[in-house]
Amino acid sequence: MTATTVLTARALLLDMDGTLVNSDASVERVWRRWAERHGLDGDEVMKVVHGRQGYASMALLLPDRPMEQNLADNARMLAEETADTEGVVAIPGAREFLASLKGLPHALVTSADVALSTARMAAAGLPMPEVRVTAESVGASKPDPEGFLKGAAELGVAPADCVVFEDSGAGIAAGRSAGMRVVGIGQRATFHRPDAAVRDLTQVRVEAGDDGTIRLHIG
């Protein structure tokens, strides 16, 4: 971005993978092995899996397979991903960004479960937000807005007063469906036309307003 965009919010809802944590190496290893086991093209699989819960990705990739098998397979995949934290690092600026949110309303809204999100945030050396909406908390995966709406409700903030930070098409669609503005993080996000987009979190500055608002200087 060549100019700074300023957004005002009362709460921030943060995705994890691709937004706070770069886990691409682990995701690639685990999902390409899964693709090989099922005779699928790894490149095509990788176009689908970012942002969604595993079972939802499987339902798209293997539409004729019973959901019970997807859910069982998803549990195995989550265990694999939780054990594989090699190369998991913080997105540039993530540590400083989270530090700037201390005392301000914010929540983690991730398609990972508790174990996976805990493992990846720890591997990246990032503090876990107090309010968390994980896979166990919702009945529907992104791009369904349930997770973001639940995060807003837990913080006691209207959806229209929330800003979402996301990297994936599914996540950006979920934020939009929830009636929220979306800041896209990284190259993947730019293809899905978020309200604002940045390379990483070094391009975001947080300013706390005296009236309880959060001013985001983006760019």
CSV table of C-alpha atoms in Angstrom, one decimal:
chain,number,residue,atom,x,y,z
A,1,MET,CA,0.0,0.0,0.0
A,2,THR,CA,1.3,3.4,-0.8
A,3,ALA,CA,-0.9,5.4,1.6
A,4,THR,CA,-1.9,4.8,5.2
A,5,THR,CA,-5.5,3.6,5.8
A,6,VAL,CA,-7.0,4.4,9.2
A,7,LEU,CA,-9.8,2.1,10.6
A,8,THR,CA,-11.6,2.6,13.9
A,9,ALA,CA,-12.9,-0.4,15.8
A,10,ARG,CA,-13.9,-1.5,19.3
A,11,ALA,CA,-12.5,-5.0,19.1
A,12,LEU,CA,-10.1,-7.0,16.9
A,13,LEU,CA,-10.6,-10.6,15.9
A,14,LEU,CA,-7.4,-12.4,14.9
A,15,ASP,CA,-6.9,-15.4,12.8
A,16,MET,CA,-3.7,-17.5,13.6
A,17,ASP,CA,-2.2,-19.4,10.7
A,18,GLY,CA,-0.9,-17.0,8.1
A,19,THR,CA,-1.9,-14.0,10.2
A,20,LEU,CA,0.1,-14.3,13.5
A,21,VAL,CA,2.0,-17.5,12.8
A,22,ASN,CA,3.7,-18.7,9.6
A,23,SER,CA,2.9,-22.4,9.7
A,24,ASP,CA,3.0,-22.9,5.9
A,25,ALA,CA,5.9,-25.5,6.1
A,26,SER,CA,4.0,-27.7,8.5
A,27,VAL,CA,0.7,-27.3,6.7
A,28,GLU,CA,2.4,-28.2,3.4
A,29,ARG,CA,4.1,-31.3,4.8
A,30,VAL,CA,1.0,-32.7,6.4
A,31,TRP,CA,-1.5,-31.9,3.7
A,32,ARG,CA,0.7,-33.1,0.8
A,33,ARG,CA,1.1,-36.4,2.6
A,34,TRP,CA,-2.6,-36.6,2.9
A,35,ALA,CA,-3.0,-35.8,-0.8
A,36,GLU,CA,-0.6,-38.5,-1.8
A,37,ARG,CA,-2.5,-41.1,0.4
A,38,HIS,CA,-5.7,-40.2,-1.5
A,39,GLY,CA,-4.3,-39.9,-5.0
A,40,LEU,CA,-4.9,-36.2,-5.2
A,41,ASP,CA,-2.8,-33.5,-6.7
A,42,GLY,CA,-0.9,-31.7,-3.9
A,43,ASP,CA,-0.9,-28.3,-5.6
A,44,GLU,CA,-4.7,-28.5,-6.0
A,45,VAL,CA,-5.2,-29.6,-2.4
A,46,MET,CA,-3.1,-26.6,-1.1
A,47,LYS,CA,-5.4,-24.2,-3.0
A,48,VAL,CA,-8.3,-25.4,-0.8
A,49,VAL,CA,-7.0,-26.0,2.7
A,50,HIS,CA,-5.9,-22.6,4.0
A,51,GLY,CA,-8.3,-21.1,6.5
A,52,ARG,CA,-10.8,-24.0,6.8
A,53,GLN,CA,-11.0,-26.8,9.4
A,54,GLY,CA,-9.6,-30.0,8.0
A,55,TYR,CA,-12.9,-31.8,7.7
A,56,ALA,CA,-14.4,-29.0,5.6
A,57,SER,CA,-11.4,-29.1,3.2
A,58,MET,CA,-11.8,-32.8,2.9
A,59,ALA,CA,-15.5,-32.5,2.1
A,60,LEU,CA,-14.6,-30.2,-0.8
A,61,LEU,CA,-11.8,-32.4,-2.0
A,62,LEU,CA,-13.6,-35.8,-1.5
A,63,PRO,CA,-17.2,-34.9,-2.0
A,64,ASP,CA,-18.5,-38.5,-2.1
A,65,ARG,CA,-16.9,-39.5,1.2
A,66,PRO,CA,-19.1,-39.8,4.3
A,67,MET,CA,-18.6,-36.9,6.8
A,68,GLU,CA,-17.9,-39.4,9.5
A,69,GLN,CA,-14.7,-40.4,7.7
A,70,ASN,CA,-13.7,-36.8,7.2
A,71,LEU,CA,-14.2,-36.1,10.9
A,72,ALA,CA,-12.1,-39.1,11.9
A,73,ASP,CA,-9.4,-38.2,9.4
A,74,ASN,CA,-9.4,-34.6,10.6
A,75,ALA,CA,-8.7,-35.8,14.2
A,76,ARG,CA,-5.6,-37.7,12.9
A,77,MET,CA,-4.5,-34.7,10.8
A,78,LEU,CA,-4.8,-32.3,13.8
A,79,ALA,CA,-2.6,-34.7,15.9
A,80,GLU,CA,0.0,-34.8,13.0
A,81,GLU,CA,0.0,-31.0,12.7
A,82,THR,CA,0.3,-30.5,16.5
A,83,ALA,CA,3.3,-32.7,16.6
A,84,ASP,CA,5.0,-31.0,13.6
A,85,THR,CA,6.1,-27.5,14.6
A,86,GLU,CA,9.4,-27.5,12.7
A,87,GLY,CA,9.6,-24.2,10.8
A,88,VAL,CA,6.7,-22.6,12.7
A,89,VAL,CA,7.6,-18.9,13.3
A,90,ALA,CA,5.9,-15.6,14.1
A,91,ILE,CA,4.7,-13.4,11.2
A,92,PRO,CA,7.0,-10.3,11.1
A,93,GLY,CA,5.6,-7.8,13.6
A,94,ALA,CA,3.3,-10.2,15.3
A,95,ARG,CA,5.0,-10.0,18.7
A,96,GLU,CA,4.9,-6.3,18.8
A,97,PHE,CA,1.4,-6.2,17.4
A,98,LEU,CA,0.1,-8.4,20.2
A,99,ALA,CA,2.0,-6.4,22.8
A,100,SER,CA,0.2,-3.3,21.6
A,101,LEU,CA,-3.2,-4.9,22.2
A,102,LYS,CA,-2.6,-5.5,25.9
A,103,GLY,CA,-5.7,-4.2,27.7
A,104,LEU,CA,-7.6,-3.8,24.5
A,105,PRO,CA,-10.5,-6.0,23.4
A,106,HIS,CA,-9.3,-8.7,21.1
A,107,ALA,CA,-9.7,-12.5,20.5
A,108,LEU,CA,-8.1,-15.3,18.6
A,109,VAL,CA,-10.5,-16.9,16.1
A,110,THR,CA,-8.8,-19.9,14.5
A,111,SER,CA,-9.8,-23.1,12.7
A,112,ALA,CA,-7.2,-24.9,14.8
A,113,ASP,CA,-8.2,-26.8,17.9
A,114,VAL,CA,-6.9,-25.9,21.4
A,115,ALA,CA,-3.9,-28.3,21.2
A,116,LEU,CA,-2.8,-27.1,17.7
A,117,SER,CA,-3.3,-23.4,18.4
A,118,THR,CA,-1.4,-23.8,21.7
A,119,ALA,CA,1.5,-25.6,20.1
A,120,ARG,CA,1.9,-23.2,17.2
A,121,MET,CA,1.6,-20.0,19.2
A,122,ALA,CA,4.2,-21.5,21.6
A,123,ALA,CA,6.5,-22.5,18.8
A,124,ALA,CA,6.3,-19.0,17.4
A,125,GLY,CA,7.0,-17.5,20.8
A,126,LEU,CA,3.7,-15.6,20.9
A,127,PRO,CA,1.4,-15.0,23.9
A,128,MET,CA,-2.0,-16.5,23.6
A,129,PRO,CA,-4.9,-14.0,23.7
A,130,GLU,CA,-7.2,-14.4,26.8
A,131,VAL,CA,-10.3,-14.8,24.6
A,132,ARG,CA,-10.1,-17.7,22.1
A,133,VAL,CA,-12.5,-19.2,19.7
A,134,THR,CA,-11.1,-22.5,18.4
A,135,ALA,CA,-12.4,-25.5,16.4
A,136,GLU,CA,-14.1,-26.9,19.5
A,137,SER,CA,-16.1,-23.7,20.0
A,138,VAL,CA,-18.0,-23.8,16.7
A,139,GLY,CA,-20.3,-26.0,14.7
A,140,ALA,CA,-19.3,-24.7,11.3
A,141,SER,CA,-15.9,-23.9,9.7
A,142,LYS,CA,-14.9,-20.7,8.0
A,143,PRO,CA,-16.1,-19.4,5.5
A,144,ASP,CA,-19.1,-19.6,7.8
A,145,PRO,CA,-19.1,-16.5,10.1
A,146,GLU,CA,-19.9,-18.4,13.3
A,147,GLY,CA,-16.4,-18.1,14.8
A,148,PHE,CA,-16.1,-14.4,14.3
A,149,LEU,CA,-19.7,-13.7,15.5
A,150,LYS,CA,-18.9,-15.8,18.6
A,151,GLY,CA,-15.7,-13.9,19.2
A,152,ALA,CA,-17.5,-10.6,19.0
A,153,ALA,CA,-20.2,-11.8,21.4
A,154,GLU,CA,-17.6,-13.0,23.9
A,155,LEU,CA,-16.0,-9.6,23.8
A,156,GLY,CA,-19.4,-7.8,24.1
A,157,VAL,CA,-18.9,-5.8,20.9
A,158,ALA,CA,-21.2,-5.5,17.9
A,159,PRO,CA,-20.0,-7.2,14.7
A,160,ALA,CA,-19.9,-3.9,12.8
A,161,ASP,CA,-17.5,-2.5,15.4
A,162,CYS,CA,-15.0,-5.4,14.9
A,163,VAL,CA,-12.1,-5.6,12.5
A,164,VAL,CA,-10.9,-9.0,11.4
A,165,PHE,CA,-7.2,-9.8,10.6
A,166,GLU,CA,-7.1,-12.7,8.1
A,167,ASP,CA,-4.9,-14.2,5.4
A,168,SER,CA,-7.1,-16.7,3.6
A,169,GLY,CA,-10.0,-16.5,1.2
A,170,ALA,CA,-12.2,-18.6,3.5
A,171,GLY,CA,-11.4,-16.4,6.5
A,172,ILE,CA,-11.9,-13.1,4.6
A,173,ALA,CA,-15.3,-14.4,3.4
A,174,ALA,CA,-16.2,-15.4,7.0
A,175,GLY,CA,-15.4,-11.9,8.3
A,176,ARG,CA,-17.4,-10.3,5.5
A,177,SER,CA,-20.4,-12.6,6.2
A,178,ALA,CA,-20.2,-11.6,9.8
A,179,GLY,CA,-20.6,-7.9,8.8
A,180,MET,CA,-17.1,-7.0,9.8
A,181,ARG,CA,-14.3,-5.1,8.1
A,182,VAL,CA,-11.2,-7.2,7.2
A,183,VAL,CA,-7.5,-6.4,7.1
A,184,GLY,CA,-5.7,-8.9,4.8
A,185,ILE,CA,-2.3,-10.2,5.8
A,186,GLY,CA,0.2,-11.4,3.2
A,187,GLN,CA,0.0,-12.2,-0.5
A,188,ARG,CA,-2.8,-14.8,-0.3
A,189,ALA,CA,-5.1,-12.2,1.1
A,190,THR,CA,-4.7,-9.7,-1.7
A,191,PHE,CA,-6.6,-11.9,-4.1
A,192,HIS,CA,-9.8,-11.7,-2.0
A,193,ARG,CA,-10.1,-7.9,-1.8
A,194,PRO,CA,-10.1,-7.2,1.9
A,195,ASP,CA,-10.9,-3.7,3.1
A,196,ALA,CA,-7.1,-3.1,3.5
A,197,ALA,CA,-4.1,-5.3,2.9
A,198,VAL,CA,-0.5,-5.4,4.2
A,199,ARG,CA,2.5,-7.5,3.6
A,200,ASP,CA,2.8,-8.4,7.4
A,201,LEU,CA,2.1,-6.9,10.8
A,202,THR,CA,5.0,-4.5,10.7
A,203,GLN,CA,2.7,-2.4,8.6
A,204,VAL,CA,0.0,-2.1,11.3
A,205,ARG,CA,0.1,0.4,14.2
A,206,VAL,CA,-2.4,0.3,17.0
A,207,GLU,CA,-3.5,3.4,18.8
A,208,ALA,CA,-5.9,3.3,21.8
A,209,GLY,CA,-8.5,6.1,21.9
A,210,ASP,CA,-9.7,7.8,25.0
A,211,ASP,CA,-13.3,6.8,24.1
A,212,GLY,CA,-12.6,3.1,24.1
A,213,THR,CA,-12.0,2.9,20.4
A,214,ILE,CA,-9.0,1.3,18.7
A,215,ARG,CA,-7.4,3.2,15.8
A,216,LEU,CA,-5.6,1.1,13.3
A,217,HIS,CA,-3.0,2.8,11.1
A,218,ILE,CA,-2.5,0.4,8.2
A,219,GLY,CA,0.2,0.7,5.5
